[in-house]
Short mmCIF file of C-alpha atoms in Angstrom, two decimals:
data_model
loop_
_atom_site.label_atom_id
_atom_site.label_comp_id
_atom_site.label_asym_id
_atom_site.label_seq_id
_atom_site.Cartn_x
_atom_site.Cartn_y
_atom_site.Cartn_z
CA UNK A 188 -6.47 -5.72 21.98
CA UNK A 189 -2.58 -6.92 22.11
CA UNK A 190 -1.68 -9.46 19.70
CA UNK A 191 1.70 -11.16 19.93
CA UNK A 192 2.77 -13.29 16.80
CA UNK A 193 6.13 -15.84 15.97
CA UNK A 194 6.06 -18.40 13.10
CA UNK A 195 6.79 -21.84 14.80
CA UNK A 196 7.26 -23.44 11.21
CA UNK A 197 4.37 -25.74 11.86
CA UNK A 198 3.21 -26.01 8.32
CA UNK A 199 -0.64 -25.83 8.91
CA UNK A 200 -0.97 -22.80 7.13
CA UNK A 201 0.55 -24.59 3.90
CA UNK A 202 -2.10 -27.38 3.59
CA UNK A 203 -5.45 -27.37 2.20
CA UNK A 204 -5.59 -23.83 2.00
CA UNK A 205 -6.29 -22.06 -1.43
CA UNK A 206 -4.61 -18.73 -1.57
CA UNK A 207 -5.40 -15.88 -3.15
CA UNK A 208 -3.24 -14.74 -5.69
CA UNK A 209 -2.77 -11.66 -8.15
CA UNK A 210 -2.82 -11.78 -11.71
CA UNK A 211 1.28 -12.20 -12.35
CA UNK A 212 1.02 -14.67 -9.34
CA UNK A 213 -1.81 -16.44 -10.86
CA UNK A 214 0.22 -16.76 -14.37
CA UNK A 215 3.74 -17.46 -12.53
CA UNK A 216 1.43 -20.64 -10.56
CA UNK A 217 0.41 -21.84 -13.76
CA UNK A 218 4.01 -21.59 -15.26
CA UNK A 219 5.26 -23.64 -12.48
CA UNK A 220 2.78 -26.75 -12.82
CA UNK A 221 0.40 -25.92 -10.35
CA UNK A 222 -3.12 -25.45 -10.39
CA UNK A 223 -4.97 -22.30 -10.20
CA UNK A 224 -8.59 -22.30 -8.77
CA UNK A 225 -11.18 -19.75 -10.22
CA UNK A 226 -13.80 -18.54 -7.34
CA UNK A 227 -16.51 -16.20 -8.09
CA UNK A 228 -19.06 -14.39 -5.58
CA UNK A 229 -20.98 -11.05 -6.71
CA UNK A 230 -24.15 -9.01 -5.70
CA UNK A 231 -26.87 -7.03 -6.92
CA UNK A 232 -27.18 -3.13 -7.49
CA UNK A 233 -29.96 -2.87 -5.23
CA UNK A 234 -27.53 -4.66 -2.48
CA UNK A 235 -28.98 -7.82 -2.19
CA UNK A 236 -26.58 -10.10 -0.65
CA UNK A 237 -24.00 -7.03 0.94
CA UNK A 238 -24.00 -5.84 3.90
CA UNK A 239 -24.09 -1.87 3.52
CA UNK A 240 -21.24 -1.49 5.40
CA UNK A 241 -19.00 -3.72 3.58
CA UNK A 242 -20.10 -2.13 0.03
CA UNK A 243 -17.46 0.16 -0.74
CA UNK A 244 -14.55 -2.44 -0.13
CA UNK A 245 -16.51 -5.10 -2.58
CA UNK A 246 -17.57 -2.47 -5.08
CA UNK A 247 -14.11 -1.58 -4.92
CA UNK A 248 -12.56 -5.01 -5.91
CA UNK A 249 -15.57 -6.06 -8.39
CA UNK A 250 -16.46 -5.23 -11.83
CA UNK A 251 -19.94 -4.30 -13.19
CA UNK A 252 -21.53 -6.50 -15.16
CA UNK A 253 -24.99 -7.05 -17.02
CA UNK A 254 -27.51 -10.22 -15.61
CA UNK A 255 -30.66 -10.27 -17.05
CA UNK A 256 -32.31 -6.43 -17.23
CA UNK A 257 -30.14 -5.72 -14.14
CA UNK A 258 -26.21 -4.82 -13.17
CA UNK A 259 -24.52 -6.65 -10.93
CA UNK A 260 -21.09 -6.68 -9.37
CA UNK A 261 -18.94 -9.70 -10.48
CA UNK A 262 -15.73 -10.17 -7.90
CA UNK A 263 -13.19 -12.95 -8.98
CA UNK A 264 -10.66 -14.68 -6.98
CA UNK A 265 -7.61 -16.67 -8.86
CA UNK A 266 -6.15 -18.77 -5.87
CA UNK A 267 -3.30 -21.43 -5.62
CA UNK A 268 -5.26 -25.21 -5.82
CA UNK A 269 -3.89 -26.99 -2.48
CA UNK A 270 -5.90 -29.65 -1.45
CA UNK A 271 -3.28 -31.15 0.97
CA UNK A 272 0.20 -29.48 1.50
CA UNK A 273 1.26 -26.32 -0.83
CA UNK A 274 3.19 -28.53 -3.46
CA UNK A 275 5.96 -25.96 -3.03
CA UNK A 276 5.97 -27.06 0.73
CA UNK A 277 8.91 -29.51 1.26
CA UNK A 278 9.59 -32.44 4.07
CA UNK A 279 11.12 -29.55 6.71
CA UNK A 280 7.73 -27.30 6.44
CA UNK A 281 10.02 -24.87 4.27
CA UNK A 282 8.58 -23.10 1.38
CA UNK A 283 10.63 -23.66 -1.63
CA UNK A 284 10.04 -20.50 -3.67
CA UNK A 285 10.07 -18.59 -0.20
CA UNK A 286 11.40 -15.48 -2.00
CA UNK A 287 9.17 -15.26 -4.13
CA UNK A 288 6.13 -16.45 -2.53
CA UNK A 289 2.86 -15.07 -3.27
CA UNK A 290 1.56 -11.58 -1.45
CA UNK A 291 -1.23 -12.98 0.77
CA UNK A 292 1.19 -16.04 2.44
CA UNK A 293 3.89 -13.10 3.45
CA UNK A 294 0.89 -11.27 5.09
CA UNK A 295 -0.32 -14.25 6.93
CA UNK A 296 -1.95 -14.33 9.25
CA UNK A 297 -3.68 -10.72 8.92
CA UNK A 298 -6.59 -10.71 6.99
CA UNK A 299 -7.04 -9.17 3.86
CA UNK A 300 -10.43 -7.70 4.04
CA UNK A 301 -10.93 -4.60 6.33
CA UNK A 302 -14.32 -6.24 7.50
CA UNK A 303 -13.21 -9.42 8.99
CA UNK A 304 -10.95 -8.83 12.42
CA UNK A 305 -7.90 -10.94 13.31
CA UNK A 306 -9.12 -13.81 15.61
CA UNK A 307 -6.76 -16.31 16.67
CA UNK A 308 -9.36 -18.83 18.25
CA UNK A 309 -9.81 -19.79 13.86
CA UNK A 310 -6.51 -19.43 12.70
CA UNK A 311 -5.06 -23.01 13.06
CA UNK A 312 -1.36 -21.64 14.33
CA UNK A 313 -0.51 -23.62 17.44
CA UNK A 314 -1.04 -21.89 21.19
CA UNK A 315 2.93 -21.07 21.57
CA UNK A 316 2.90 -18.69 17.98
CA UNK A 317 0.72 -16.29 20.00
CA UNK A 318 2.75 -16.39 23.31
CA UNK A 319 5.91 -14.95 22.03
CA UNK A 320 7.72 -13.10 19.20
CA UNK A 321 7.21 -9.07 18.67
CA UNK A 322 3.81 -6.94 18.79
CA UNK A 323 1.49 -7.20 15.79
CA UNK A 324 -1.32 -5.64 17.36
CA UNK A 325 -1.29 -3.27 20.03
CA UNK A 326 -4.70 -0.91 20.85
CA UNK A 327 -6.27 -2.89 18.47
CA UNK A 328 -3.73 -1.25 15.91
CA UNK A 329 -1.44 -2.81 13.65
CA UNK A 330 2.04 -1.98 14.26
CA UNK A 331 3.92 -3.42 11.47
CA UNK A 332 4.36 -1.21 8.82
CA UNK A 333 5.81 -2.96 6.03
CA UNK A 334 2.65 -5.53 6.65
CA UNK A 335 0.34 -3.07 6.69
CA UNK A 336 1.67 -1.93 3.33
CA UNK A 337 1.63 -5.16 1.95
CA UNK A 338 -2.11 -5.70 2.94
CA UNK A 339 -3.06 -2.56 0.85
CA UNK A 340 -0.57 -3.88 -1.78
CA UNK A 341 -3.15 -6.85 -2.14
CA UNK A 342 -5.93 -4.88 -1.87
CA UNK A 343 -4.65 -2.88 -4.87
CA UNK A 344 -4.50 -5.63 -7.03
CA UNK A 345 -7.61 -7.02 -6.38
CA UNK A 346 -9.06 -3.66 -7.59
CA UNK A 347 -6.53 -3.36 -10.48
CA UNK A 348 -6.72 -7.06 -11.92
CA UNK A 349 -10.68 -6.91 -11.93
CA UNK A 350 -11.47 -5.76 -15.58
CA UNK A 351 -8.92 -8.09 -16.09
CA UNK A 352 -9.95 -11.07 -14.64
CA UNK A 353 -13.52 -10.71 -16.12
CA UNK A 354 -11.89 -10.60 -19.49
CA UNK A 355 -10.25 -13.92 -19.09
CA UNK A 356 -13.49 -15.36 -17.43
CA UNK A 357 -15.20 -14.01 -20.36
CA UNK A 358 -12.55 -16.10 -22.93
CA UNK A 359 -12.43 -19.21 -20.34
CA UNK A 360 -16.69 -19.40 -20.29
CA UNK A 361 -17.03 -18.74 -16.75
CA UNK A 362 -20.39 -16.61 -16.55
CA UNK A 363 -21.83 -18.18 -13.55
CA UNK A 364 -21.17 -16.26 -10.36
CA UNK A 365 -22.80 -16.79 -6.73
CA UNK A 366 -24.57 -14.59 -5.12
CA UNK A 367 -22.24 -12.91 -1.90
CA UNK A 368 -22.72 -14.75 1.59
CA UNK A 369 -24.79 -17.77 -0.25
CA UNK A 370 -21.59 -18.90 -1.89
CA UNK A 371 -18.92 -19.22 -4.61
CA UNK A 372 -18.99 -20.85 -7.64
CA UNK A 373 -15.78 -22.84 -8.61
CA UNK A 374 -13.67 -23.56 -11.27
CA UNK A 375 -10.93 -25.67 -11.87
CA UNK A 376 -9.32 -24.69 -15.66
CA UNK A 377 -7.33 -26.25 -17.95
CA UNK A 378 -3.78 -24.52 -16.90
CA UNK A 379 -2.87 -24.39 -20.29
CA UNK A 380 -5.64 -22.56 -21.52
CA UNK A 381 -4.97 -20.21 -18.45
CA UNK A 382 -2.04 -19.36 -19.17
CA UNK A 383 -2.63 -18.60 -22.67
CA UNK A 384 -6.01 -16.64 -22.41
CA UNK A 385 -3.70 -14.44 -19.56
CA UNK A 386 -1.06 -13.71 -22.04
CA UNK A 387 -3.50 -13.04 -24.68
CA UNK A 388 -5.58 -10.63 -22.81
CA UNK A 389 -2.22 -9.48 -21.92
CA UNK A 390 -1.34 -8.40 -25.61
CA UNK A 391 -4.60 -7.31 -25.97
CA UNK A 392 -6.28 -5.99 -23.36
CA UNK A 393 -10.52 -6.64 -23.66
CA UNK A 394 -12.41 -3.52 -23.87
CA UNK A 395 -15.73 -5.47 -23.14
CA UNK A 396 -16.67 -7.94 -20.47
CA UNK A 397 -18.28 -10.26 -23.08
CA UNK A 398 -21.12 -11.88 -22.27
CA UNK A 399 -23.90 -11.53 -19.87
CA UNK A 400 -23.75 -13.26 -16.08
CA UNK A 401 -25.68 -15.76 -14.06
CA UNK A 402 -26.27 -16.40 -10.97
CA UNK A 403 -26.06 -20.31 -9.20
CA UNK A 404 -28.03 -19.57 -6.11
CA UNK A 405 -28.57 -22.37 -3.25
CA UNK A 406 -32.82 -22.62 -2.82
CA UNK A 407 -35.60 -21.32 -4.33
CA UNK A 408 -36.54 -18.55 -2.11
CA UNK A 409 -32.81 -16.97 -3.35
CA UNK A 410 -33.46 -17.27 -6.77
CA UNK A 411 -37.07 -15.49 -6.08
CA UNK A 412 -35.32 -12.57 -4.57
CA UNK A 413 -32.72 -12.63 -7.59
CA UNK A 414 -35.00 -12.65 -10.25
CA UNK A 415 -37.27 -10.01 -8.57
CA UNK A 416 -33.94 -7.78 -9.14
CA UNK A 417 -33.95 -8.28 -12.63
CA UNK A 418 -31.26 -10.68 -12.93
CA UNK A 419 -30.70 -14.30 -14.68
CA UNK A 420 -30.84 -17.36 -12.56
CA UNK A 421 -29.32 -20.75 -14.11
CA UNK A 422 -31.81 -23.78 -13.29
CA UNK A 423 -29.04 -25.96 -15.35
CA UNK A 424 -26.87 -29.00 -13.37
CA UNK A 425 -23.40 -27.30 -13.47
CA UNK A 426 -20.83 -28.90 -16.33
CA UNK A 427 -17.87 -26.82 -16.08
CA UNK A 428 -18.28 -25.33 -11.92
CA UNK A 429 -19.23 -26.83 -8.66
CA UNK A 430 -21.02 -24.31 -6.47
CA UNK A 431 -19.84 -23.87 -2.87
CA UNK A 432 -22.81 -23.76 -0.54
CA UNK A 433 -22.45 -21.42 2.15
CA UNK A 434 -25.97 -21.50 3.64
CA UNK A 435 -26.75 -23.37 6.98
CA UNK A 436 -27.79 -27.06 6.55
#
């Protein structure tokens, strides 16, 4: 497969898109008034919920945790809020802090996970982005370097920030995960309290993960398999989350 690929400036990428960032992005968001969103997904040792092939790379960028009598892998995603434009988008489609913008918006649009293929016919880039500029993929392969660099750059992070992340989770009260591939649980956090649970976990790092997890899982006949594992299923109406369904109606 050749892939072709020129930025028209369209914008589309900018709105109501929540993008991953790492942990110095996440704190440099909240120190610029913007809203960071917390999203959690994990799985069980026994693999419930992963595909086997796609273990490694989410072992990788998770961090073990206790549910119930059972471990479980907890991965955590701190992402930009945008519902509606990037507020750092202004009235020319420009990015204002384009210099400094955050990792995964200079690797757009590659994906960031090694499972999930480039397909234009989902990315919402008009027709004429993919008819002209220089190679990005050619025999399947990319060919840009510095991007492919970047993409492991992310990567990195997500596997360096975990211990991290679970830390501030831990300080925040966000113990409720998903299970992987039935969807995320989501928080919205004060940005103040953000900001100062990051520099305090900063100045002194967490040697535990705190308390134990829970799972918010979308039907009974999930929770059956969950619990069968050995691991805790909340019954309770969320109060500080909204779980993200991603099961078929």
């Amino acid at each position: 497969m050749n892939t072709t690929f020129s930025c028209v400036g369209c914008g589309k990428c900018c709105n109501d898109h929540h993008v991953p960032l790492t942990l110095t992005e996440a704190r440099m968001w909240a120190a610029d008034g913007g809203q960071v969103i917390v999203l959690v997904e994990g799985f069980l040792g026994n693999g419930l919920g992963l595909p086997v092939r796609q273990r490694e790379h989410a072992e990788r960028r998770s961090v073990v945790v206790q549910s119930g009598a059972t471990e479980a892998y907890v991965a955590i995603t701190f992402a930009a809020y945008n519902v509606g434009p990037c507020r750092n988008l202004d009235e020319d489609n420009l990015c204002r802090i384009y210099e400094r913008r955050p990792l995964v918006c200079r690797i757009y649009p590659m994906e960031i996970n090694p499972h999930i293929p480039l397909n234009t016919s989902i990315k919402e880039c008009p027709p004429e982005s993919w008819e002209q500029g220089p190679d990005l993929i050619v025999g399947g392969e990319l060919v840009d370097q510095e991007l492919a660099g970047l993409i492991q750059r992310s990567r990195q992070a997500d596997r360096d920030d975990i211990r991290t992340k679970d830390a501030i989770c831990a300080l925040l009260g966000i113990r409720t995960t998903a299970l992987k591939g039935d969807g995320f649980t989501a928080y919205l956090p004060d940005m103040s309290a953000f900001a100062t649970v990051i520099d305090q976990v900063a100045q002194q790092p967490s040697t535990g993960s705190g308390s134990d997890w829970q799972f918010h899982v979308s039907g009974d006949d999930i929770a059956g398999q969950v619990l069968a594992a050995g691991a805790q299923v909340t019954t309770e109406t969320p109060v500080n989350y909204a779980f993200i369904s991603l099961r078929a109606a």
